[in-house]
Coordinates of C-alpha atoms and ligand atoms in Angstrom, one line a residue:
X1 CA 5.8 11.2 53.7
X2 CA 5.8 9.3 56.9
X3 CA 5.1 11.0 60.0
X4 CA 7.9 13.1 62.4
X5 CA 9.5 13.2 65.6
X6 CA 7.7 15.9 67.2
X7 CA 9.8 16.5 70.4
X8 CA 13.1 17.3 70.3
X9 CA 14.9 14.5 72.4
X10 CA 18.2 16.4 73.0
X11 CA 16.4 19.6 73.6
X12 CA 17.7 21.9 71.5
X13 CA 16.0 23.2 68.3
X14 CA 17.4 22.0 65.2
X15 CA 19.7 24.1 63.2
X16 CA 17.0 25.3 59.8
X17 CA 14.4 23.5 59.1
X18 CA 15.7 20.3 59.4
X19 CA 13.6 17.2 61.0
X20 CA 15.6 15.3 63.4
X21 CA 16.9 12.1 62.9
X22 CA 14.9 9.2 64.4
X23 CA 17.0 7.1 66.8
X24 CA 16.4 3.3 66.1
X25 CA 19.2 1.4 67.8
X26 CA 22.5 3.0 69.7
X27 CA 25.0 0.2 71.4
X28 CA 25.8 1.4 74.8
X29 CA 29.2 3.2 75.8
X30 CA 30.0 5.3 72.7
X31 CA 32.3 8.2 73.3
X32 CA 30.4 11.4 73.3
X33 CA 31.3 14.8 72.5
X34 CA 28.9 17.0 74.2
X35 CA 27.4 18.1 70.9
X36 CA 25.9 21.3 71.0
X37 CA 22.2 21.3 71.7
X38 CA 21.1 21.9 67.9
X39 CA 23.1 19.4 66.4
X40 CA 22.1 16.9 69.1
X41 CA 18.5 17.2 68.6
X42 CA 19.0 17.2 64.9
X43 CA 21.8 13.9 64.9
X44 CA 18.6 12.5 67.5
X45 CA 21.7 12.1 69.9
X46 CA 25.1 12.8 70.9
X47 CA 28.3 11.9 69.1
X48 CA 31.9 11.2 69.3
X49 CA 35.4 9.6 68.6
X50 CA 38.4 8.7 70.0
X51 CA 41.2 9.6 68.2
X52 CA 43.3 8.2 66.5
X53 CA 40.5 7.1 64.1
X54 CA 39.8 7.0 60.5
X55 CA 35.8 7.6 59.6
X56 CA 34.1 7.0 56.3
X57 CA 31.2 8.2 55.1
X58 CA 29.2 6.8 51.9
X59 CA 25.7 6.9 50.7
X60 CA 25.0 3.9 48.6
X61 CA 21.8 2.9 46.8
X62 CA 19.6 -0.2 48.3
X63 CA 21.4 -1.8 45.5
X64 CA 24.7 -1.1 46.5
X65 CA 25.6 1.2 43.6
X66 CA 28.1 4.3 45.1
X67 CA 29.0 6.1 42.1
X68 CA 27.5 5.8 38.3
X69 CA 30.0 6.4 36.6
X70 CA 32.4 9.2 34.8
X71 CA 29.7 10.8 32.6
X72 CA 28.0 11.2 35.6
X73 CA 29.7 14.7 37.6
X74 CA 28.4 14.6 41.6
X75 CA 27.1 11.1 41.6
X76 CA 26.9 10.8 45.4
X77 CA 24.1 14.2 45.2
X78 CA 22.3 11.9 43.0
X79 CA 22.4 8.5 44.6
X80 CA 21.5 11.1 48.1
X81 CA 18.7 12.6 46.2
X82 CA 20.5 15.9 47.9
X83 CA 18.3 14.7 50.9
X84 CA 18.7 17.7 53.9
X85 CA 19.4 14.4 56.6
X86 CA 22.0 13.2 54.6
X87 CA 23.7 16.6 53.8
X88 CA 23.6 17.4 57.8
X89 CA 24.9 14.2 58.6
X90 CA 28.0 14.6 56.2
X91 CA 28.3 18.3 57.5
X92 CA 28.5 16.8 61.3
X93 CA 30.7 13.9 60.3
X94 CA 33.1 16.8 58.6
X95 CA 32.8 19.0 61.6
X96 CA 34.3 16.4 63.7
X97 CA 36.9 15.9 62.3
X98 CA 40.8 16.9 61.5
X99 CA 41.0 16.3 58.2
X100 CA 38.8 14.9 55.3
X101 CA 40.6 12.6 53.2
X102 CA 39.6 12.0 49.3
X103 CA 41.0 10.4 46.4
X104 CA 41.7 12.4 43.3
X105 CA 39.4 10.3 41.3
X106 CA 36.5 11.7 43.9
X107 CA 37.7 15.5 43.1
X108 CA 37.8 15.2 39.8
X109 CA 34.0 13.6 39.7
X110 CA 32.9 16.7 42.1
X111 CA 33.6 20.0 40.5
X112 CA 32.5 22.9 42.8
X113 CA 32.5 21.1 45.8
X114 CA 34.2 21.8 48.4
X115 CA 34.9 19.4 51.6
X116 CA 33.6 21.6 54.7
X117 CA 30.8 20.9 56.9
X118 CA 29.3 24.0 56.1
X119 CA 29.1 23.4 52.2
X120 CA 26.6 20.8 52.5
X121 CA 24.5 21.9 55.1
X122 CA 25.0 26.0 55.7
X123 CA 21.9 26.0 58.0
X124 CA 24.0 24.4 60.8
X125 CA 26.8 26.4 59.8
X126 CA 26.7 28.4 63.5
X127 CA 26.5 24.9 65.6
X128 CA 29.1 23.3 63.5
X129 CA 31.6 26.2 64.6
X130 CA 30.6 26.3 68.0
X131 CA 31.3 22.4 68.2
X132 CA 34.7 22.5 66.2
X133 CA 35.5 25.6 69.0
X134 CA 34.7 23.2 72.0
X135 CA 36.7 20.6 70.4
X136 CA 39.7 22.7 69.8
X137 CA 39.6 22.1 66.3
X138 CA 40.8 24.6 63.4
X139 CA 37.9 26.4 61.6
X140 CA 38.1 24.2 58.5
X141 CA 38.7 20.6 58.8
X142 CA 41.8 20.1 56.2
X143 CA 41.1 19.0 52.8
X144 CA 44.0 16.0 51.9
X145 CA 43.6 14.7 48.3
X146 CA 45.8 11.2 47.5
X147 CA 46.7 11.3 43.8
X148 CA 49.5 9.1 42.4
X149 CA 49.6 10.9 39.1
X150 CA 48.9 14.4 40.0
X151 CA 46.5 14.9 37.7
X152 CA 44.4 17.0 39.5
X153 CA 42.2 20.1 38.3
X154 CA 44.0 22.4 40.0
X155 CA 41.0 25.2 39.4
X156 CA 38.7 23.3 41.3
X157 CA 37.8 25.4 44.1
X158 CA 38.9 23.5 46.9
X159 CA 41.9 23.0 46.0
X160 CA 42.1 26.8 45.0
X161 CA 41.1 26.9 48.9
X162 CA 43.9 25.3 50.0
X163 CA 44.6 21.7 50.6
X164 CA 47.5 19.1 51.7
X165 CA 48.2 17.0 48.7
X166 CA 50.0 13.6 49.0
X167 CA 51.2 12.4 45.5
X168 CA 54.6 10.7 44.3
X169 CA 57.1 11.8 43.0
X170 CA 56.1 11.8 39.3
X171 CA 53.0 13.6 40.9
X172 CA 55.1 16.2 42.4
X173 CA 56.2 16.7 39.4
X174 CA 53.2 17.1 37.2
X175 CA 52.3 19.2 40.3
X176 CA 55.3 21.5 40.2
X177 CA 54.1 25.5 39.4
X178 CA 50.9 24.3 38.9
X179 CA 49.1 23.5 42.3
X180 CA 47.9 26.4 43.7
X181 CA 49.3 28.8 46.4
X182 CA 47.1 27.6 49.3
X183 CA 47.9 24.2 49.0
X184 CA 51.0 21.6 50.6
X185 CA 52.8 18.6 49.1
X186 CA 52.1 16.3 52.3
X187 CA 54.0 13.6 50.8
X188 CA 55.8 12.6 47.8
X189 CA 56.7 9.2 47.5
X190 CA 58.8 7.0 45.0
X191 CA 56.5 4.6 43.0
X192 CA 53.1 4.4 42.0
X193 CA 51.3 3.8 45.2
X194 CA 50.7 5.2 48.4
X195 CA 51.2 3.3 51.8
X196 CA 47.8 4.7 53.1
X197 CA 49.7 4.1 56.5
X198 CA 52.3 6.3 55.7
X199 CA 49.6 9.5 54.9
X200 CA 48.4 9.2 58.0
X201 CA 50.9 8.8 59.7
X202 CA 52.3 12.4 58.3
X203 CA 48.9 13.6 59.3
X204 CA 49.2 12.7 63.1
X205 CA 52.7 14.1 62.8
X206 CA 50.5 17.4 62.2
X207 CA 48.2 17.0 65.0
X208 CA 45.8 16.0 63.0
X209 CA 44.4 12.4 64.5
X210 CA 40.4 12.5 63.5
X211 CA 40.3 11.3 60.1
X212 CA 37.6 11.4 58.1
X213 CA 37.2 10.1 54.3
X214 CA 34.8 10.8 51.9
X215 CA 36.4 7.9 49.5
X216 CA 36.1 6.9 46.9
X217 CA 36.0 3.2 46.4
X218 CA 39.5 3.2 45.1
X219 CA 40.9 5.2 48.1
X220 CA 38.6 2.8 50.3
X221 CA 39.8 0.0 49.4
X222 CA 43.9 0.9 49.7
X223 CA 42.7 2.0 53.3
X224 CA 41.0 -1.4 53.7
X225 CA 44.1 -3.4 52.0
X226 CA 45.8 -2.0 54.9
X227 CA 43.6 -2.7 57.8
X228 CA 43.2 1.4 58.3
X229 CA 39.6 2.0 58.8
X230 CA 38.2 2.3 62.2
X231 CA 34.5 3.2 60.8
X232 CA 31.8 3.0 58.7
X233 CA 28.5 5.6 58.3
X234 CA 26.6 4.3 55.6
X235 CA 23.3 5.7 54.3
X236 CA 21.4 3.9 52.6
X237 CA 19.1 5.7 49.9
X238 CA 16.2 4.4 48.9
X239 CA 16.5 4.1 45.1
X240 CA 17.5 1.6 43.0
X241 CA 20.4 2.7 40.9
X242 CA 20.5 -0.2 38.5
X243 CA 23.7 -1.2 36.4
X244 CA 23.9 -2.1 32.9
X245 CA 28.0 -2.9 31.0
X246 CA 29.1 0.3 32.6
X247 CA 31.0 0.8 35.5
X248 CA 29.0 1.5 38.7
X249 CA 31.2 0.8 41.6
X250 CA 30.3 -0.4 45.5
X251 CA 32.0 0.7 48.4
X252 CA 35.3 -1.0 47.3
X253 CA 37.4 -1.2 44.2
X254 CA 40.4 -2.6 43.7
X255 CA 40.1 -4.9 46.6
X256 CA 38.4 -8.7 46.9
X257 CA 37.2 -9.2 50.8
X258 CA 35.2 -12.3 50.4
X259 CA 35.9 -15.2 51.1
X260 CA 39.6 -14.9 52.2
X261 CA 39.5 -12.3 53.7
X262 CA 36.3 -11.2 54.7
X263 CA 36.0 -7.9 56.5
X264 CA 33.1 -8.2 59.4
X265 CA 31.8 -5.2 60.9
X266 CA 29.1 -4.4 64.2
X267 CA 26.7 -2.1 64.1
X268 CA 27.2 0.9 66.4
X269 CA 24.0 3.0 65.2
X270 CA 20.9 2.8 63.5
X271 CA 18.8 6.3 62.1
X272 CA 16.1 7.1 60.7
X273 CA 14.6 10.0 58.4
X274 CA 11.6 8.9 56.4
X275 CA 12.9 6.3 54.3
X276 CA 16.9 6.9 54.4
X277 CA 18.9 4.4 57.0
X278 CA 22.1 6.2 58.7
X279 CA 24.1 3.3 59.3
X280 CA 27.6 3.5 61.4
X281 CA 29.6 0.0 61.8
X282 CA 32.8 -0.9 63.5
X283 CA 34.9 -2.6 61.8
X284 CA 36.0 -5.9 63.2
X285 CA 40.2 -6.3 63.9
X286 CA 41.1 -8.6 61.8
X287 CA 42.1 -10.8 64.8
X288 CA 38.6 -11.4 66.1
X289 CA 37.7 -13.0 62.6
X290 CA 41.4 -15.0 61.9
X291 CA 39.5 -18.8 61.9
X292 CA 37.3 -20.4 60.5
X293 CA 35.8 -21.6 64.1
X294 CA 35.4 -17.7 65.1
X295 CA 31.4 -17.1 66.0
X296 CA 30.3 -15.2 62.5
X297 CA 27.6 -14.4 60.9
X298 CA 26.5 -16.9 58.4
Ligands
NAP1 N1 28.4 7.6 47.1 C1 29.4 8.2 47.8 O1 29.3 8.4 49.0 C2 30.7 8.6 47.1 C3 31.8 9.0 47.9 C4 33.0 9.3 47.2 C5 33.1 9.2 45.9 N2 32.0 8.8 45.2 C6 32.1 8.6 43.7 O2 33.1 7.7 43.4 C7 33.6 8.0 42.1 C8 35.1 8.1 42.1 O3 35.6 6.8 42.4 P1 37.1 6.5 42.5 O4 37.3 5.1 43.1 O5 37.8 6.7 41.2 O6 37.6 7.6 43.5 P2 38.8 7.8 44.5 O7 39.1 6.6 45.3 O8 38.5 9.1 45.1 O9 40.0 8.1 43.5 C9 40.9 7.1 43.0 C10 42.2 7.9 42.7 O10 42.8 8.4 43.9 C11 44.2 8.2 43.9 N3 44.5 7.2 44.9 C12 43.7 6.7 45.9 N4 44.4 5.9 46.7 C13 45.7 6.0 46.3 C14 46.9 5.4 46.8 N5 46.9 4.6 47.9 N6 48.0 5.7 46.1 C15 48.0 6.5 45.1 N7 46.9 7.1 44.6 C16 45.8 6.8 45.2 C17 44.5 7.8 42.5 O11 44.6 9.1 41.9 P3 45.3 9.3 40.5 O12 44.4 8.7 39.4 O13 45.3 10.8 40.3 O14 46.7 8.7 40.5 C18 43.3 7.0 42.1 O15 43.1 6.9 40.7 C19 33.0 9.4 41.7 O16 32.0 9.1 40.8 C20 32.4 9.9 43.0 O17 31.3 10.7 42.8 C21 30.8 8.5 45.8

């Protein structure tokens, strides 16, 4: 494979075996956390948000394929290649945060997973709590599943875990006696659709104000409709996933962007490890990109 970093930047060792990440690009002024020494050499730099924000995190194939479809369980793990980068950079993005936000169509696709930092990368485990400590964050980041139908495999483990479940009314229902013990009804609203908005807005009631979500496309692209997300990490894998008549979805569903309403983003960060990009973009406000005569990218 190509060659390593051999000094650690940050100065710490990082957590396992892992190789750090190879800084390519950073844009000046980010907010910083003060990540513990370990993670910092492994991330190849520091890291940080300011809250209120709402983070996603995605690893999509060169050819833009995120998920391959429902006979396919764990499809992100297999667009990832399971690659140890990848896993520690979902496990940072997780400990970071508040809450991690999925749809239900995402649990259902991911049996035995559970949403914590240390589930995808236990070697960091340690660093992770020692940075959720210094940010005064819970243990666990909370698990918040949106499902309209409530349809949910309430044996899955991390739900069995506990988890805040926002659902309609209908989903309550289907719900009732039949979510487990260690889980909350965040929200049950009348209709069939969730104001995205209106989720979040519980969850800052609860203190809870770093927001990341794991998608999927579909839960993307209501938080897109409503102008929510603050950021993008993308990792790019390289493999070509390839698409025949089935349905192998991007980043979005449910949405058109282009051309009406295109969507611009600017690159924060650029990483390296071997052939894998870490990718994290700013989205633009929708203001800075109203006209036609705005300066954009052609
Ligand atoms: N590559 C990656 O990084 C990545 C990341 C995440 C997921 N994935 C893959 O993506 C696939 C799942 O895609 P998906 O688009 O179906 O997943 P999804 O967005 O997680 O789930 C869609 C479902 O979430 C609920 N939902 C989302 N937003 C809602 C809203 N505003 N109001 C009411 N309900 C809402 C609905 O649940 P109900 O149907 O229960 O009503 C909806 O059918 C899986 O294969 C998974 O592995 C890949």
């Amino acid at each position: 494979m190509a060659e390593h970093t051999a000094t650690h930047p940050a100065g710490g060792t990082p957590p396992g075996s892992l190789e750090p990440l190879e800084l390519l690009y950073e844009e000046a002024g980010q907010p910083r956390f003060g990540l513990p020494p370990a993670l910092a050499t492994a991330y190849g730099g520091d890291l940080g948000f300011t809250p209120p924000c709402v983070y996603a995190n995605f690893v999509t194939s060169i050819d833009g394929v995120v998920a391959l479809g429902p006979e396919y369980p764990s499809s992100g793990s297999a667009i990832s290649g399971r690659e140890p980068a990848d896993r520690f950079v979902m496990g940072l993005l997780r400990a970071c945060a508040d809450a991690v936000l999925i749809g239900a169509g995402t649990l259902r696709a991911t049996p035995g997973h559970r949403w914590t930092p240390d589930h995808v990368c236990p070697q960091a485990a340690p660093d992770f709590a020692e940075l959720r400590r210094s940010l005064g964050r819970a243990t666990q980041p909370d698990l918040v599943v949106v499902t309209a139908s409530g349809d949910v495999p309430t044996e899955h483990p991390a739900l069995q875990s506990g988890a805040l479940v926002a659902t309609t009314v209908d989903g309550a229902r289907r719900l009732d006696g039949r979510l487990p013990a260690a889980c909350t009804i965040l929200t049950a609203v009348e209709g069939s659709t969730l104001r995205m908005a209106d989720v979040l807005a519980a969850l800052r009631a609860h203190g809870r104000t770093a927001v990341l979500t794991e998608g999927g496309p579909h839960l993307i692209g209501h938080l897109l409709g409503e102008d929510l997300l603050d950021e993008l990490f993308l990792t790019t894998s390289p493999v070509l996933a390839g698409r025949t008549d089935t349905s192998r979805p991007g980043l979005i569903e449910g949405l058109e962007l282009l051309p009406n309403r295109p969507a611009w983003m600017e690159l924060i960060s650029t990483r390296r490890r071997d052939s894998y990009l870490f990718l994290r973009y700013r989205l633009r406000p929708p203001r800075a990109h109203a006209g036609p005569e705005s300066a954009l990218p052609r």
